[in-house]
Short mmCIF file of C-alpha atoms and ligand atoms in Angstrom, two decimals:
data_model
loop_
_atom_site.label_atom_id
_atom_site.label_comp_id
_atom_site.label_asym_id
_atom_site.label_seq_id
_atom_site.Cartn_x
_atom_site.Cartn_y
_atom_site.Cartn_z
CA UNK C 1 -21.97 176.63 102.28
CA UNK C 2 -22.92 176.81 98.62
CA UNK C 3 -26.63 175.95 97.64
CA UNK C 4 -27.22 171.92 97.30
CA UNK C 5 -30.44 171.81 95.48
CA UNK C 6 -33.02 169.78 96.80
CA UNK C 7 -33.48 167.37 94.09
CA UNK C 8 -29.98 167.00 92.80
CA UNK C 9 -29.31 167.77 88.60
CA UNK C 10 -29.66 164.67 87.22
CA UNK C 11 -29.80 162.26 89.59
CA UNK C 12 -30.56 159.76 87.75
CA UNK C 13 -28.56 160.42 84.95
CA UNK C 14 -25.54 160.47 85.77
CA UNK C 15 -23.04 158.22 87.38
CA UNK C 16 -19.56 159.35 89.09
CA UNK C 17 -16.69 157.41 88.12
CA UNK C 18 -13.73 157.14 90.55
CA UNK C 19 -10.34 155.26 89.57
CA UNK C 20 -8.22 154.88 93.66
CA UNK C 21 -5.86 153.09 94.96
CA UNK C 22 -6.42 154.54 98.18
CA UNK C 23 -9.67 154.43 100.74
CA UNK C 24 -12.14 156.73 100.03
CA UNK C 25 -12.27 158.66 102.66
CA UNK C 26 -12.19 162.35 100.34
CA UNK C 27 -15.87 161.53 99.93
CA UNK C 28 -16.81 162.79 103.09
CA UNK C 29 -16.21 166.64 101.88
CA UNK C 30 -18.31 165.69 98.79
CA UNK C 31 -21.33 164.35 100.63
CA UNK C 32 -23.54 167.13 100.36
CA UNK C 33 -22.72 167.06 96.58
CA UNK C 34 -22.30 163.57 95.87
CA UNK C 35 -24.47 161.40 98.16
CA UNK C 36 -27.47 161.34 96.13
CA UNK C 37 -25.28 160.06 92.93
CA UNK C 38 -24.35 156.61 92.18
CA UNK C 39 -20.91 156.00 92.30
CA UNK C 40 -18.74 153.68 89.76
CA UNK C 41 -15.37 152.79 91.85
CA UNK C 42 -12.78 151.57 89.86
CA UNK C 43 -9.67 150.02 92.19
CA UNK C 44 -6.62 150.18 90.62
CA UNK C 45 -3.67 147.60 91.91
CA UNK C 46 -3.82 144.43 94.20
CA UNK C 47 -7.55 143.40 93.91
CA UNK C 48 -7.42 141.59 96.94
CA UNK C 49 -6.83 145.29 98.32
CA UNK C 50 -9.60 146.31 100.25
CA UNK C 51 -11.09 149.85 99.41
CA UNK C 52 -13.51 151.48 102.50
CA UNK C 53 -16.13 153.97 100.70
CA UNK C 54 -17.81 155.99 103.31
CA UNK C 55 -21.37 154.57 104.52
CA UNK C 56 -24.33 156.19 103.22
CA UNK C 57 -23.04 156.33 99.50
CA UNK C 58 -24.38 154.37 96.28
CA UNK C 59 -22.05 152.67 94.24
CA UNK C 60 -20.39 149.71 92.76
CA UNK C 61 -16.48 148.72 92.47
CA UNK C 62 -15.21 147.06 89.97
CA UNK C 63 -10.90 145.83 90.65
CA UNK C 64 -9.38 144.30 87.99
CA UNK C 65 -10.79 140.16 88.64
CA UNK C 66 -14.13 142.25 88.02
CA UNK C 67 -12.59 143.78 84.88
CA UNK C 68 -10.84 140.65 83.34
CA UNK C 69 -14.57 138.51 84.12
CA UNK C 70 -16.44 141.09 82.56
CA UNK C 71 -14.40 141.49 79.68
CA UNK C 72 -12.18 139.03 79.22
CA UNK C 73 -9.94 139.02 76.27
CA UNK C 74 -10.90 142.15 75.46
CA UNK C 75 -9.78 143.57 78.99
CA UNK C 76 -6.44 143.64 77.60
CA UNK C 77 -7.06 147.45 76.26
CA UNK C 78 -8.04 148.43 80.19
CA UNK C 79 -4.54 149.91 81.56
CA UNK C 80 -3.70 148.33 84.72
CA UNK C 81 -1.43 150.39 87.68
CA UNK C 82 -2.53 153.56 86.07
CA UNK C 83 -5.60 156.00 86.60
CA UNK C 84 -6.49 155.23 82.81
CA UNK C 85 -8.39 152.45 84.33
CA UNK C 86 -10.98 154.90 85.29
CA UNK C 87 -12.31 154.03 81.39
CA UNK C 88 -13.87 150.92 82.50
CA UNK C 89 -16.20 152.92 84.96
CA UNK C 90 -17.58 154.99 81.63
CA UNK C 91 -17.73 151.56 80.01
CA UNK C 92 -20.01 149.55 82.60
CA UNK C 93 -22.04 153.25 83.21
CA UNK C 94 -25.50 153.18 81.92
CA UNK C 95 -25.90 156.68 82.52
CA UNK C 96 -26.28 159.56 80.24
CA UNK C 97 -24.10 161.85 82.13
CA UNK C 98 -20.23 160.89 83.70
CA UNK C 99 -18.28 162.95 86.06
CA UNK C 100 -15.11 161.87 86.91
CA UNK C 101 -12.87 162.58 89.99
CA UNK C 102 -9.14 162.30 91.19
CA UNK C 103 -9.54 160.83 94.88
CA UNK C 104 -7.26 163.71 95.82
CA UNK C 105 -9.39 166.20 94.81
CA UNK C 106 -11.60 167.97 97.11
CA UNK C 107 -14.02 170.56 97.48
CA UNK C 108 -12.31 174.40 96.57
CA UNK C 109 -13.74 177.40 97.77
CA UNK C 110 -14.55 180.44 95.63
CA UNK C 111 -13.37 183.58 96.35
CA UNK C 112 -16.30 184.39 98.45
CA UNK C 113 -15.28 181.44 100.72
CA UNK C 114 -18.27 179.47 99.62
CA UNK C 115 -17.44 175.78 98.84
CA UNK C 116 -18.00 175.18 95.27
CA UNK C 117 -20.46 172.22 93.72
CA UNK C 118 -18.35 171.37 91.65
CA UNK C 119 -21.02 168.55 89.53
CA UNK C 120 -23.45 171.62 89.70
CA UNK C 121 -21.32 173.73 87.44
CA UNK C 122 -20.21 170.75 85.15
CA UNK C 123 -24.12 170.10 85.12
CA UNK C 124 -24.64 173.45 84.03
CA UNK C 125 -21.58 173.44 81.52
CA UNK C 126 -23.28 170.42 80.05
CA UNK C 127 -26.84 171.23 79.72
CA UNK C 128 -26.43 174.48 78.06
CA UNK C 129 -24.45 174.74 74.30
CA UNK C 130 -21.38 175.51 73.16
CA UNK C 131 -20.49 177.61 70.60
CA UNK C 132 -17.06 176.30 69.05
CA UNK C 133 -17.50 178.78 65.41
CA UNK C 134 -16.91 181.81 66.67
CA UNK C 135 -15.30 183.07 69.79
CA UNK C 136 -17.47 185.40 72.16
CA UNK C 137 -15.19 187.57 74.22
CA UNK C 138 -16.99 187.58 76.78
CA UNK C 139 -16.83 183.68 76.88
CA UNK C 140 -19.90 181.51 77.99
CA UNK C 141 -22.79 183.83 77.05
CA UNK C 142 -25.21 181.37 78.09
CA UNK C 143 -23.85 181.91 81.75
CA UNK C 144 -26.56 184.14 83.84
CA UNK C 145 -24.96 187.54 83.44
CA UNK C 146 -23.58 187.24 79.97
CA UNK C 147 -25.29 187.37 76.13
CA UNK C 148 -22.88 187.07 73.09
CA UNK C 149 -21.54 190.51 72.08
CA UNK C 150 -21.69 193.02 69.35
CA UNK C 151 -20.56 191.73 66.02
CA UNK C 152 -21.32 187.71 66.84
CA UNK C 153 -23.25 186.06 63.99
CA UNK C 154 -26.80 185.65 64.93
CA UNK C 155 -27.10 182.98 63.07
CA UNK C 156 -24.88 180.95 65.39
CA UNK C 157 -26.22 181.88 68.50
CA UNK C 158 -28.27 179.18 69.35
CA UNK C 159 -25.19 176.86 69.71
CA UNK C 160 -24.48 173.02 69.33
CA UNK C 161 -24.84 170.53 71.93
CA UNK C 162 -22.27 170.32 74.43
CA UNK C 163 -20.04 167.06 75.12
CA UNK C 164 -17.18 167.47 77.63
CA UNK C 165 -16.93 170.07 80.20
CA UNK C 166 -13.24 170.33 81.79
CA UNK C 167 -12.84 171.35 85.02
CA UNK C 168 -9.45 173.24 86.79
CA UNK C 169 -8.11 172.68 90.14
CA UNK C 170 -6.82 175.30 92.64
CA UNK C 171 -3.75 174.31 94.82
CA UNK C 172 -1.46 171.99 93.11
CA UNK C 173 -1.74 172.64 89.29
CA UNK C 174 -1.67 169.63 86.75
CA UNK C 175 1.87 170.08 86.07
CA UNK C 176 3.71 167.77 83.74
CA UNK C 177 7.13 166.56 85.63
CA UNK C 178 9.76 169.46 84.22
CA UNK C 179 7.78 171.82 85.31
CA UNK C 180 7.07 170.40 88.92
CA UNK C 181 10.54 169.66 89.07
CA UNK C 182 11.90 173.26 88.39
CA UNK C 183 8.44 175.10 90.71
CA UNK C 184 8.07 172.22 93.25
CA UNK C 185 6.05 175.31 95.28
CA UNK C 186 4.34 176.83 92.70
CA UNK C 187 0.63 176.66 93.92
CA UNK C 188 -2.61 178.25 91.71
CA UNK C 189 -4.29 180.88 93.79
CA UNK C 190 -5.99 181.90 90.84
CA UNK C 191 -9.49 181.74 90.21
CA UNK C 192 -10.51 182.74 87.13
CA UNK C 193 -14.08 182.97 86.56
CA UNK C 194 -14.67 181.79 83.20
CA UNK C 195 -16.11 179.12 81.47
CA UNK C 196 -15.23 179.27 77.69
CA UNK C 197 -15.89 176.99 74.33
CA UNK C 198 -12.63 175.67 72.75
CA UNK C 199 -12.23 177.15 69.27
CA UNK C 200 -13.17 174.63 66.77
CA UNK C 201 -9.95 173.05 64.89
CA UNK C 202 -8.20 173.74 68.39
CA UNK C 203 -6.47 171.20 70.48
CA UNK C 204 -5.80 171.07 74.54
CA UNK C 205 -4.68 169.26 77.54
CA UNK C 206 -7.64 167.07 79.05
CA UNK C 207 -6.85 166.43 82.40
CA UNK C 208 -8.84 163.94 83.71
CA UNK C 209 -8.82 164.79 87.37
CA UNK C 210 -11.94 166.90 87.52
CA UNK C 211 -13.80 166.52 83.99
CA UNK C 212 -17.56 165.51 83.26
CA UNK C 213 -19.51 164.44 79.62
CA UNK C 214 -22.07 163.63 77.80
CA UNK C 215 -21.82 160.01 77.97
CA UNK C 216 -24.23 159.20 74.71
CA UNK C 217 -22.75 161.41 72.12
CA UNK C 218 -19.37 160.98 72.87
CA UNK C 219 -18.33 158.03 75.33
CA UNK C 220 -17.36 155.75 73.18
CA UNK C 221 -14.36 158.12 72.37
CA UNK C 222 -13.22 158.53 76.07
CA UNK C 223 -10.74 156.10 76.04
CA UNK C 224 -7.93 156.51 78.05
CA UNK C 225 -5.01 154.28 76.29
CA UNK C 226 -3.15 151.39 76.82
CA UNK C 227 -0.98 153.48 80.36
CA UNK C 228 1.22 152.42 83.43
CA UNK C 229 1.64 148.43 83.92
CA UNK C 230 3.83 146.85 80.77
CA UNK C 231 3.85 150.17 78.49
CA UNK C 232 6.13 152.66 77.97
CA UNK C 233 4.15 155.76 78.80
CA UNK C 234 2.27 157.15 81.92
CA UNK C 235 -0.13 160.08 82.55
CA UNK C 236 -0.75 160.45 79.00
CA UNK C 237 -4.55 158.71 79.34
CA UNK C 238 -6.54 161.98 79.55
CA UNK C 239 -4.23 163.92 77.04
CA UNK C 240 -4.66 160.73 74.44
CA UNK C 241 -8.46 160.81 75.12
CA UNK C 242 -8.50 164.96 74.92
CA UNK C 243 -7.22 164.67 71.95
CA UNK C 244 -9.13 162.33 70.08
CA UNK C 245 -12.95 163.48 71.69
CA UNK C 246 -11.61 167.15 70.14
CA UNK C 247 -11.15 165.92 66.43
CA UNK C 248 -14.22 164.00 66.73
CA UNK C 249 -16.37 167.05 68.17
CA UNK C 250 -15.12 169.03 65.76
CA UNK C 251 -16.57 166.79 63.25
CA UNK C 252 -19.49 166.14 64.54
CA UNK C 253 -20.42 169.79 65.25
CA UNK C 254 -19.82 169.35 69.48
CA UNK C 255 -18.83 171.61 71.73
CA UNK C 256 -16.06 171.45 74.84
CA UNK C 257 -15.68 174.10 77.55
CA UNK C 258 -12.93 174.30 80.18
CA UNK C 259 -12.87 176.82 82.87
CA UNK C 260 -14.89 176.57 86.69
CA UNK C 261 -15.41 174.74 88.11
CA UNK C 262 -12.57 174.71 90.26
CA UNK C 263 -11.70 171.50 92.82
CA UNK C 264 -8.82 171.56 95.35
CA UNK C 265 -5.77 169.45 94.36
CA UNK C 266 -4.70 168.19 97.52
CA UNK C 267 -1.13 166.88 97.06
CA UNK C 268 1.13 166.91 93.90
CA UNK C 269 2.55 163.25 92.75
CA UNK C 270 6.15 162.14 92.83
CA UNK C 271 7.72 164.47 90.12
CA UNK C 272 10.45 162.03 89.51
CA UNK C 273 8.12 158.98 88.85
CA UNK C 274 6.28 161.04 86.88
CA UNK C 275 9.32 162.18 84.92
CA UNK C 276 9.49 158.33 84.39
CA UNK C 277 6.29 158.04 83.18
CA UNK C 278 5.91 161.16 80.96
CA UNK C 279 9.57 161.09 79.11
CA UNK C 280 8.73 159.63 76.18
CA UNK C 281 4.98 161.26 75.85
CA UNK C 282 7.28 164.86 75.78
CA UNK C 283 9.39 164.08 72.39
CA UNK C 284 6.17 161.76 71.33
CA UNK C 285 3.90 164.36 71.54
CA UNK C 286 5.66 166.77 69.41
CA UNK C 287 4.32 164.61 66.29
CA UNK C 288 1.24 163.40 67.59
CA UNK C 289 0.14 166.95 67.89
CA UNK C 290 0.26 167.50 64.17
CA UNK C 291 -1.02 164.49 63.60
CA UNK C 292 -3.89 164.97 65.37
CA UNK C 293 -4.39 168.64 64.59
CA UNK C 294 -4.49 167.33 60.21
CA UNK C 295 -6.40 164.67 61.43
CA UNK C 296 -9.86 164.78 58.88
CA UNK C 297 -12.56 162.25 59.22
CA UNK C 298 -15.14 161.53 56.43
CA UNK C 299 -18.39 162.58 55.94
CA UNK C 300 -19.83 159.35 56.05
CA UNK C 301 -18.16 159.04 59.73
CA UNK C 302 -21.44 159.74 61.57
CA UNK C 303 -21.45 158.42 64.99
CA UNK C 304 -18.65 158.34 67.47
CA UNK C 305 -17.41 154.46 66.98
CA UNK C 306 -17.31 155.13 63.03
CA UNK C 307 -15.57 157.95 63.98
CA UNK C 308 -12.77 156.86 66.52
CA UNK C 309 -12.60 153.47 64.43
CA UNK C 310 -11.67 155.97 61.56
CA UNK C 311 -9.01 157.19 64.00
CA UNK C 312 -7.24 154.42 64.97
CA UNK C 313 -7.08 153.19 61.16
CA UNK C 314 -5.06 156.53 60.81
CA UNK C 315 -3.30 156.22 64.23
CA UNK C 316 -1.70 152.80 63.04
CA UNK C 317 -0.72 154.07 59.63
CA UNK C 318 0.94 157.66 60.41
CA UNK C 319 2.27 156.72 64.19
CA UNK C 320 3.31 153.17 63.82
CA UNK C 321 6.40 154.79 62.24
CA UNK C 322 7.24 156.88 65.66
CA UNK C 323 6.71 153.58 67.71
CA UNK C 324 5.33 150.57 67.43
CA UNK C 325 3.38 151.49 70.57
CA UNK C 326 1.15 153.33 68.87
CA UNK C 327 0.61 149.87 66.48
CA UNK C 328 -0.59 148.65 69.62
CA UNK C 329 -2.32 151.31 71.04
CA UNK C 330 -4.77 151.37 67.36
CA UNK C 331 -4.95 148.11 67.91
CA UNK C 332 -6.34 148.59 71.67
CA UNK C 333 -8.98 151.36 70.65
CA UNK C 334 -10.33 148.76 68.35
CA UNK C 335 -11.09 146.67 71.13
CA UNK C 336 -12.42 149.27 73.45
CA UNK C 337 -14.93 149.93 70.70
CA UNK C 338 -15.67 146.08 70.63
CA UNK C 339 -15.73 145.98 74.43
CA UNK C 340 -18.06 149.47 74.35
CA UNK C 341 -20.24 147.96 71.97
CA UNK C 342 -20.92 144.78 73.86
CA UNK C 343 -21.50 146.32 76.94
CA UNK C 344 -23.94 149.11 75.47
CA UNK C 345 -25.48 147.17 72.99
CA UNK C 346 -27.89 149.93 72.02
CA UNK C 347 -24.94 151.89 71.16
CA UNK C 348 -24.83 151.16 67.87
CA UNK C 349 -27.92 152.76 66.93
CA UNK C 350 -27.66 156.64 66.62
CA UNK C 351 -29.72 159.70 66.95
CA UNK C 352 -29.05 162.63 64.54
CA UNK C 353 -27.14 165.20 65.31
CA UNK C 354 -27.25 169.04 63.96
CA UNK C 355 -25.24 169.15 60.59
CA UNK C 356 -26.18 165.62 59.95
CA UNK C 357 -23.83 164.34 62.62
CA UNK C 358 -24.86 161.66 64.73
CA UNK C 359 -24.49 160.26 68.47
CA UNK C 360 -24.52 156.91 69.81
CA UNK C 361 -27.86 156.15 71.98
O1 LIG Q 401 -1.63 153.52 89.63
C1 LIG Q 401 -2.52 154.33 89.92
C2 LIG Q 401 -2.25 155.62 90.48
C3 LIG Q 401 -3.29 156.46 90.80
N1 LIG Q 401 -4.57 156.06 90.61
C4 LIG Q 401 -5.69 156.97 90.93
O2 LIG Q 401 -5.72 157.95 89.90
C5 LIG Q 401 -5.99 159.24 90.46
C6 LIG Q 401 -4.82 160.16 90.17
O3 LIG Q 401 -3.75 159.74 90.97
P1 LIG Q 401 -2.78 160.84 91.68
O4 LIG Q 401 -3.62 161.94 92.21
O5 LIG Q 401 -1.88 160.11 92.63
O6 LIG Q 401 -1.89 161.34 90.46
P2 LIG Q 401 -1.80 162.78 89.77
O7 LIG Q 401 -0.44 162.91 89.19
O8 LIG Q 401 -2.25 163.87 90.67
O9 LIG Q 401 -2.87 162.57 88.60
C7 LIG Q 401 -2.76 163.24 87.36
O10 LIG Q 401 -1.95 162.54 86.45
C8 LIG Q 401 -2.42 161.24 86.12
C9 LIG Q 401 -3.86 161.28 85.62
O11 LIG Q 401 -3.98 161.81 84.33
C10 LIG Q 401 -4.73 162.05 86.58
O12 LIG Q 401 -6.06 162.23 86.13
C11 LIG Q 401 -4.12 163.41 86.79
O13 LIG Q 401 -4.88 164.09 87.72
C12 LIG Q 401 -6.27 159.00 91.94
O14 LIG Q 401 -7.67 158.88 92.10
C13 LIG Q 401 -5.54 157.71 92.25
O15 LIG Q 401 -6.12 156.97 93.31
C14 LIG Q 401 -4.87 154.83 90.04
O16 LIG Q 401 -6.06 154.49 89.83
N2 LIG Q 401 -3.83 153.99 89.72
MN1 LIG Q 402 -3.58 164.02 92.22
#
């Protein structure tokens, strides 16, 4: 049984945000790890569904009434029939901290047999810095057990703050359709124990099914995309969102490490509605990937919303010519900034940053 401390990390700080369609009964092999955290539900589908959450657990649901009240026009950039909804919980959070969790996820054990806290490790991921200059080969050296080796500048040891820490999953790998259509049995066996900084000026896949961040320095940039109900694209929420937090870390000097910790993914989704949903992300994403990876913000682009408003000014005027989806989508990450900024009112004002960079409160 691995160690639950006795005052959880951050208890206070930081809410868990949960987008189901389903009853939540995974949360019972999470108690020991979750119970003392405040939940944020978010229920996807027929609000007049209802969704059992174990007793003993602190939280709040939101369905979509809850989302069209609280937002109302503006709710229109909240996907509906799609996990992207899961946004709304990191909206309505007035936490400093978010982990978020596939309700098919549960808890892995290491190779020790020991079942892993998961939110411990992303804790730990997030409260120590990342170091996105230089690569140390022997990859997190602020992990006990590790320093940064021979030959790394000391003059970048000490690190910038860390934003996102992304988690992996044992069992069924997050597979894009092709390739759960051609290994329908592949499983991951393999634990790799690792946590590493993404290179600067490098993109990756954000999956969204086991992934924590810092809330206040870069929230306002997790949005997850107009998904699912009445668009033309699926399952693309986290990759969107990966790929925007990276180019605005990068600018603002913040680090991102993937690696443990590791959840078990319980069942793998339909590969053929999947295929549906992720056709037109495959050919799409072979040009937003350039675009994103000669995507340059300006200096005077200093906190997150200047940042990902910057973004969606360029999103409209080099993707609006591979669909007018992505018209629409710049459009809809104007209004989640609106929406952010309403709801987080303090948001606007910003603390600075190292290199002059600066976060939203
Ligand atoms: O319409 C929906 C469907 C699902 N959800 C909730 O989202 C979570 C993920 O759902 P599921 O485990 O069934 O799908 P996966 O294919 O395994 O998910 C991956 O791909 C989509 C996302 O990017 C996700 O993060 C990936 O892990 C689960 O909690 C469902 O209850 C929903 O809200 N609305
Ligand atoms: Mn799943």
């Amino acid at each position: 049984m691995a160690s639950t401390p006795s005052v959880p990390l951050l208890k206070d700080e930081l809410d868990i945000v949960i987008p189901t369609i389903r009853n939540l009964d995974f949360l019972e092999m999470w108690r020991p790890f979750f119970e003392k955290y405040h939940l944020i539900i978010v229920q996807d589908g027929d609000p007049t569904k209802v969704i059992k959450v174990p007793e003993g657990f602190d939280y709040e649901l939101y369905n979509r009434n809850d989302i069209n009240r609280i937002l109302g026009p503006k709710a229109s950039c909240i996907s509906f029939k799609d996990s992207a909804c899961r946004c709304f919980g990191y909206m309505v959070s007035k936490k400093k901290y978010i982990y978020t969790i596939d309700d098919d996820c549960f808890v892995a054990k290491d190779p020790t047999g020991r079942d892993i806290n998961a939110l411990e490790q992303h804790i730990k991921n997030l409260l120590s810095p990342s170091s996105p200059f230089f690569f140390n080969t022997l990859y997190d050296p602020y992990r006990e057990g590790a320093d940064f080796v021979r030959g790394y500048p000391f003059s970048l040891r000490e690190g910038v703050p860390t934003a996102v820490s992304h988690g992996l999953w044992l069992n069924i790998p997050d597979y894009d359709a092709p390739t759960q259509l051609v290994k329908p049995l592949e499983r991951n066996t393999r634990y790799v124990d690792a946590v590493m900084t993404i290179p600067k000026g490098t993109l990756f896949p954000m999956c969204g099914m086991n992934l924590a961040f810092n809330r206040e320095i870069i929230g306002p940039a997790m949005y997850f995309g107009l998904m699912g109900d009445g668009q033309p694209i699926g399952r693309y929420d986290d990759m969107w969102a990966g790929w925007c937090i990276k180019v605005i870390c990068d600018h603002l000097g913040l680090g991102v490490k993937t690696g443990l910790p590791y959840i078990w993914h319980s069942k793998a989704s339909n590969p053929f509605v999947n295929l549906k949903k992720e056709y037109k992300g495959i050919y799409w994403q072979e040009e937003l990937i350039p675009f994103f990876q000669s995507a340059t913000l300006p200096k005077d682009c200093t906190t997150v919303q200047k940042c990902y408003i910057e973004l969606s000014k360029q999103v409209k005027a080099k993707l609006g010519k591979v669909d007018d989806y992505f018209i629409k989508l710049a459009d809809a990450m104007v209004t989640w900034i609106e929406a952010w900024d309403e709801l987080n009112p303090s948001a606007e004002k910003s603390t600075e940053l190292p290199n002059g960079a600066a976060a939203a409160k």
